[in-house]
PDB file of C-alpha atoms in Angstrom:
ATOM      1  CA  UNK A   1      -4.790 -32.170 -12.703  1.00  0.00           C
ATOM      2  CA  UNK A   2      -3.681 -32.818 -16.265  1.00  0.00           C
ATOM      3  CA  UNK A   3      -0.312 -34.433 -16.914  1.00  0.00           C
ATOM      4  CA  UNK A   4       1.109 -31.314 -18.580  1.00  0.00           C
ATOM      5  CA  UNK A   5      -0.060 -29.125 -15.650  1.00  0.00           C
ATOM      6  CA  UNK A   6       1.524 -31.569 -13.225  1.00  0.00           C
ATOM      7  CA  UNK A   7       4.816 -31.438 -15.130  1.00  0.00           C
ATOM      8  CA  UNK A   8       4.693 -27.621 -15.206  1.00  0.00           C
ATOM      9  CA  UNK A   9       4.075 -27.552 -11.449  1.00  0.00           C
ATOM     10  CA  UNK A  10       6.936 -29.976 -10.785  1.00  0.00           C
ATOM     11  CA  UNK A  11       9.244 -27.870 -12.944  1.00  0.00           C
ATOM     12  CA  UNK A  12       8.197 -24.737 -11.057  1.00  0.00           C
ATOM     13  CA  UNK A  13       8.684 -26.393  -7.652  1.00  0.00           C
ATOM     14  CA  UNK A  14      12.128 -27.638  -8.681  1.00  0.00           C
ATOM     15  CA  UNK A  15      13.247 -24.239 -10.000  1.00  0.00           C
ATOM     16  CA  UNK A  16      11.832 -22.057  -7.195  1.00  0.00           C
ATOM     17  CA  UNK A  17      12.165 -24.398  -4.210  1.00  0.00           C
ATOM     18  CA  UNK A  18      15.636 -23.280  -3.171  1.00  0.00           C
ATOM     19  CA  UNK A  19      14.794 -19.578  -3.511  1.00  0.00           C
ATOM     20  CA  UNK A  20      11.672 -20.071  -1.413  1.00  0.00           C
ATOM     21  CA  UNK A  21      13.721 -21.932   1.189  1.00  0.00           C
ATOM     22  CA  UNK A  22      16.289 -19.100   1.299  1.00  0.00           C
ATOM     23  CA  UNK A  23      13.532 -16.541   1.853  1.00  0.00           C
ATOM     24  CA  UNK A  24      11.918 -18.718   4.497  1.00  0.00           C
ATOM     25  CA  UNK A  25      15.245 -19.099   6.324  1.00  0.00           C
ATOM     26  CA  UNK A  26      15.679 -15.349   6.391  1.00  0.00           C
ATOM     27  CA  UNK A  27      12.109 -14.788   7.566  1.00  0.00           C
ATOM     28  CA  UNK A  28      12.526 -17.332  10.366  1.00  0.00           C
ATOM     29  CA  UNK A  29      15.961 -16.005  11.384  1.00  0.00           C
ATOM     30  CA  UNK A  30      17.748 -19.192  10.421  1.00  0.00           C
ATOM     31  CA  UNK A  31      15.246 -21.753  11.785  1.00  0.00           C
ATOM     32  CA  UNK A  32      15.697 -24.251   8.953  1.00  0.00           C
ATOM     33  CA  UNK A  33      13.085 -26.662  10.271  1.00  0.00           C
ATOM     34  CA  UNK A  34      10.387 -24.006  10.316  1.00  0.00           C
ATOM     35  CA  UNK A  35      11.620 -22.762   6.935  1.00  0.00           C
ATOM     36  CA  UNK A  36      11.190 -26.248   5.470  1.00  0.00           C
ATOM     37  CA  UNK A  37       7.663 -26.409   6.906  1.00  0.00           C
ATOM     38  CA  UNK A  38       6.785 -23.024   5.416  1.00  0.00           C
ATOM     39  CA  UNK A  39       8.126 -23.994   1.983  1.00  0.00           C
ATOM     40  CA  UNK A  40       6.208 -27.267   2.145  1.00  0.00           C
ATOM     41  CA  UNK A  41       3.019 -25.405   3.044  1.00  0.00           C
ATOM     42  CA  UNK A  42       3.649 -22.900   0.259  1.00  0.00           C
ATOM     43  CA  UNK A  43       4.203 -25.589  -2.354  1.00  0.00           C
ATOM     44  CA  UNK A  44       1.116 -27.431  -1.132  1.00  0.00           C
ATOM     45  CA  UNK A  45      -1.017 -24.328  -1.539  1.00  0.00           C
ATOM     46  CA  UNK A  46       0.551 -23.698  -4.928  1.00  0.00           C
ATOM     47  CA  UNK A  47      -0.338 -27.237  -5.991  1.00  0.00           C
ATOM     48  CA  UNK A  48      -4.010 -26.755  -5.129  1.00  0.00           C
ATOM     49  CA  UNK A  49      -4.123 -23.425  -6.948  1.00  0.00           C
ATOM     50  CA  UNK A  50      -2.069 -24.623  -9.924  1.00  0.00           C
ATOM     51  CA  UNK A  51      -5.060 -26.125 -11.733  1.00  0.00           C
ATOM     52  CA  UNK A  52      -6.784 -22.733 -11.571  1.00  0.00           C
ATOM     53  CA  UNK A  53      -4.066 -20.995 -13.598  1.00  0.00           C
ATOM     54  CA  UNK A  54      -6.239 -17.992 -14.282  1.00  0.00           C
ATOM     55  CA  UNK A  55      -5.702 -16.875 -10.670  1.00  0.00           C
ATOM     56  CA  UNK A  56      -1.890 -17.131 -10.996  1.00  0.00           C
ATOM     57  CA  UNK A  57      -0.433 -14.628 -13.432  1.00  0.00           C
ATOM     58  CA  UNK A  58       3.074 -14.728 -11.978  1.00  0.00           C
ATOM     59  CA  UNK A  59       3.735 -18.035 -10.152  1.00  0.00           C
ATOM     60  CA  UNK A  60       6.983 -16.831  -8.527  1.00  0.00           C
ATOM     61  CA  UNK A  61       5.362 -13.738  -7.053  1.00  0.00           C
ATOM     62  CA  UNK A  62       2.323 -15.750  -6.012  1.00  0.00           C
ATOM     63  CA  UNK A  63       4.547 -18.293  -4.242  1.00  0.00           C
ATOM     64  CA  UNK A  64       6.459 -15.516  -2.465  1.00  0.00           C
ATOM     65  CA  UNK A  65       3.160 -14.004  -1.306  1.00  0.00           C
ATOM     66  CA  UNK A  66       1.919 -17.377  -0.073  1.00  0.00           C
ATOM     67  CA  UNK A  67       5.225 -17.937   1.771  1.00  0.00           C
ATOM     68  CA  UNK A  68       5.131 -14.586   3.558  1.00  0.00           C
ATOM     69  CA  UNK A  69       1.485 -15.020   4.515  1.00  0.00           C
ATOM     70  CA  UNK A  70       2.174 -18.541   5.804  1.00  0.00           C
ATOM     71  CA  UNK A  71       5.029 -17.110   7.897  1.00  0.00           C
ATOM     72  CA  UNK A  72       2.880 -14.323   9.311  1.00  0.00           C
ATOM     73  CA  UNK A  73       0.081 -16.784  10.088  1.00  0.00           C
ATOM     74  CA  UNK A  74       2.527 -19.088  11.855  1.00  0.00           C
ATOM     75  CA  UNK A  75       3.825 -16.215  13.978  1.00  0.00           C
ATOM     76  CA  UNK A  76       0.287 -15.467  15.187  1.00  0.00           C
ATOM     77  CA  UNK A  77      -0.183 -19.001  16.521  1.00  0.00           C
ATOM     78  CA  UNK A  78       0.383 -19.477  20.215  1.00  0.00           C
ATOM     79  CA  UNK A  79       2.757 -22.425  19.698  1.00  0.00           C
ATOM     80  CA  UNK A  80       5.091 -20.351  17.549  1.00  0.00           C
ATOM     81  CA  UNK A  81       6.661 -18.785  20.630  1.00  0.00           C
ATOM     82  CA  UNK A  82       8.334 -22.080  21.581  1.00  0.00           C
ATOM     83  CA  UNK A  83      12.051 -22.017  20.812  1.00  0.00           C
ATOM     84  CA  UNK A  84      14.745 -24.668  20.988  1.00  0.00           C
ATOM     85  CA  UNK A  85      17.782 -24.023  23.145  1.00  0.00           C
ATOM     86  CA  UNK A  86      20.262 -21.532  21.776  1.00  0.00           C
ATOM     87  CA  UNK A  87      23.501 -23.171  22.855  1.00  0.00           C
ATOM     88  CA  UNK A  88      24.480 -26.635  21.746  1.00  0.00           C
ATOM     89  CA  UNK A  89      27.208 -28.661  23.463  1.00  0.00           C
ATOM     90  CA  UNK A  90      29.422 -29.265  20.409  1.00  0.00           C
ATOM     91  CA  UNK A  91      29.708 -26.660  17.714  1.00  0.00           C
ATOM     92  CA  UNK A  92      31.818 -26.539  14.580  1.00  0.00           C
ATOM     93  CA  UNK A  93      34.479 -23.888  14.188  1.00  0.00           C
ATOM     94  CA  UNK A  94      33.048 -20.736  12.683  1.00  0.00           C
ATOM     95  CA  UNK A  95      34.539 -18.753   9.856  1.00  0.00           C
ATOM     96  CA  UNK A  96      34.238 -14.993   9.487  1.00  0.00           C
ATOM     97  CA  UNK A  97      31.459 -15.401   6.912  1.00  0.00           C
ATOM     98  CA  UNK A  98      29.374 -17.669   9.140  1.00  0.00           C
ATOM     99  CA  UNK A  99      29.911 -15.322  12.092  1.00  0.00           C
ATOM    100  CA  UNK A 100      28.680 -12.427   9.993  1.00  0.00           C
ATOM    101  CA  UNK A 101      25.689 -14.462   8.821  1.00  0.00           C
ATOM    102  CA  UNK A 102      24.822 -15.435  12.397  1.00  0.00           C
ATOM    103  CA  UNK A 103      25.107 -11.811  13.482  1.00  0.00           C
ATOM    104  CA  UNK A 104      22.716 -10.755  10.728  1.00  0.00           C
ATOM    105  CA  UNK A 105      20.247 -13.534  11.572  1.00  0.00           C
ATOM    106  CA  UNK A 106      20.319 -12.562  15.255  1.00  0.00           C
ATOM    107  CA  UNK A 107      19.777  -8.905  14.397  1.00  0.00           C
ATOM    108  CA  UNK A 108      16.878  -9.841  12.102  1.00  0.00           C
ATOM    109  CA  UNK A 109      15.402 -12.051  14.843  1.00  0.00           C
ATOM    110  CA  UNK A 110      15.272  -9.063  17.190  1.00  0.00           C
ATOM    111  CA  UNK A 111      13.113  -7.098  14.762  1.00  0.00           C
ATOM    112  CA  UNK A 112       9.323  -7.291  14.848  1.00  0.00           C
ATOM    113  CA  UNK A 113       7.961  -9.837  12.351  1.00  0.00           C
ATOM    114  CA  UNK A 114       6.548  -7.273   9.909  1.00  0.00           C
ATOM    115  CA  UNK A 115       9.769  -5.241   9.906  1.00  0.00           C
ATOM    116  CA  UNK A 116      11.710  -8.433   9.217  1.00  0.00           C
ATOM    117  CA  UNK A 117       9.327  -9.378   6.396  1.00  0.00           C
ATOM    118  CA  UNK A 118       9.727  -5.917   4.818  1.00  0.00           C
ATOM    119  CA  UNK A 119      13.542  -6.093   4.923  1.00  0.00           C
ATOM    120  CA  UNK A 120      13.656  -9.626   3.518  1.00  0.00           C
ATOM    121  CA  UNK A 121      11.287  -8.782   0.680  1.00  0.00           C
ATOM    122  CA  UNK A 122      12.792  -5.386  -0.149  1.00  0.00           C
ATOM    123  CA  UNK A 123      16.507  -5.981   0.191  1.00  0.00           C
ATOM    124  CA  UNK A 124      17.094  -9.715   0.025  1.00  0.00           C
ATOM    125  CA  UNK A 125      14.386 -10.671  -2.468  1.00  0.00           C
ATOM    126  CA  UNK A 126      14.811  -7.350  -4.316  1.00  0.00           C
ATOM    127  CA  UNK A 127      11.097  -6.549  -4.587  1.00  0.00           C
ATOM    128  CA  UNK A 128       9.955  -3.009  -5.216  1.00  0.00           C
ATOM    129  CA  UNK A 129       8.099  -1.004  -2.581  1.00  0.00           C
ATOM    130  CA  UNK A 130       4.834  -1.573  -4.438  1.00  0.00           C
ATOM    131  CA  UNK A 131       5.402  -5.331  -4.782  1.00  0.00           C
ATOM    132  CA  UNK A 132       6.273  -5.582  -1.094  1.00  0.00           C
ATOM    133  CA  UNK A 133       3.152  -3.626  -0.179  1.00  0.00           C
ATOM    134  CA  UNK A 134       1.050  -5.961  -2.286  1.00  0.00           C
ATOM    135  CA  UNK A 135       2.534  -9.080  -0.677  1.00  0.00           C
ATOM    136  CA  UNK A 136       2.004  -7.685   2.833  1.00  0.00           C
ATOM    137  CA  UNK A 137      -1.398  -6.169   2.000  1.00  0.00           C
ATOM    138  CA  UNK A 138      -0.399  -2.719   3.139  1.00  0.00           C
ATOM    139  CA  UNK A 139       0.316   0.658   1.579  1.00  0.00           C
ATOM    140  CA  UNK A 140       3.534   1.708  -0.128  1.00  0.00           C
ATOM    141  CA  UNK A 141       4.083   4.450   2.430  1.00  0.00           C
ATOM    142  CA  UNK A 142       3.793   1.896   5.260  1.00  0.00           C
ATOM    143  CA  UNK A 143       6.457  -0.231   3.558  1.00  0.00           C
ATOM    144  CA  UNK A 144       8.778   2.769   3.183  1.00  0.00           C
ATOM    145  CA  UNK A 145       8.236   3.750   6.829  1.00  0.00           C
ATOM    146  CA  UNK A 146       8.779   0.208   8.138  1.00  0.00           C
ATOM    147  CA  UNK A 147      11.822  -0.205   5.930  1.00  0.00           C
ATOM    148  CA  UNK A 148      13.401   3.022   7.153  1.00  0.00           C
ATOM    149  CA  UNK A 149      12.724   2.263  10.818  1.00  0.00           C
ATOM    150  CA  UNK A 150      13.863  -1.365  10.536  1.00  0.00           C
ATOM    151  CA  UNK A 151      17.131  -0.334   8.870  1.00  0.00           C
ATOM    152  CA  UNK A 152      17.690   2.226  11.626  1.00  0.00           C
ATOM    153  CA  UNK A 153      17.143  -0.510  14.232  1.00  0.00           C
ATOM    154  CA  UNK A 154      19.611  -2.768  12.434  1.00  0.00           C
ATOM    155  CA  UNK A 155      22.185   0.027  12.318  1.00  0.00           C
ATOM    156  CA  UNK A 156      21.676   0.552  16.041  1.00  0.00           C
ATOM    157  CA  UNK A 157      22.090  -3.155  16.795  1.00  0.00           C
ATOM    158  CA  UNK A 158      25.042  -3.796  14.520  1.00  0.00           C
ATOM    159  CA  UNK A 159      26.802  -0.479  14.901  1.00  0.00           C
ATOM    160  CA  UNK A 160      27.999   1.535  11.940  1.00  0.00           C
ATOM    161  CA  UNK A 161      31.022  -0.698  11.221  1.00  0.00           C
ATOM    162  CA  UNK A 162      29.012  -3.957  11.359  1.00  0.00           C
ATOM    163  CA  UNK A 163      26.273  -2.523   9.171  1.00  0.00           C
ATOM    164  CA  UNK A 164      28.816  -1.247   6.636  1.00  0.00           C
ATOM    165  CA  UNK A 165      30.422  -4.717   6.545  1.00  0.00           C
ATOM    166  CA  UNK A 166      27.032  -6.336   5.878  1.00  0.00           C
ATOM    167  CA  UNK A 167      26.058  -3.958   3.108  1.00  0.00           C
ATOM    168  CA  UNK A 168      29.473  -4.274   1.425  1.00  0.00           C
ATOM    169  CA  UNK A 169      28.964  -7.992   0.746  1.00  0.00           C
TER     170      UNK A 169
END
C-alpha cells in the first residue's frame, strides 16, 4: 500500500472508529468486548480493501456494511451463544440515564438479530430504508416490515411510558 493510501486509511480509521464502535455496541446489546472484536475485524477488512479504492465509493457506508455483516456472521457461529454471567458482585451506583440505557440494551437483546440490526441501522445510525436494505441484502419492503414489527415488540416490552421516554431523548 502506498504511503498516501496508508495515511488516508489511518485518517479514516481514526475518524470512524468511535462511530463503528457505538454501532457495534448497539448491535451486540452492550457487549463491549464483542463490539471491539467486530470493529477490529471491520477495520482489518477495510485495510485489505483500501488499496482497491475502486470498489469503495463511500468508505463510511462500506465500513457500516462490513460491520453489520461481521455481526451477522458472528451470530451464526455456534460459539456465539456463550454468554458471561449477568450479575456481578460489586456494581457502581446507577443514574437514571444509565438505567434507561440498560433497559434499552436489554430490550434490544430480546429482539431477533435481524430486527435488532434493522432498528440500529434505521433509527440509531439514521440510514434510509433503501440503505438499510442494501446493507442487509434484503428488500426495502422487508426492512419496513421488520422495522414496524420490531418497534411494536419494543413498545410491548417497554410499555408505552418507557417507549415514550426513550424516544423523547
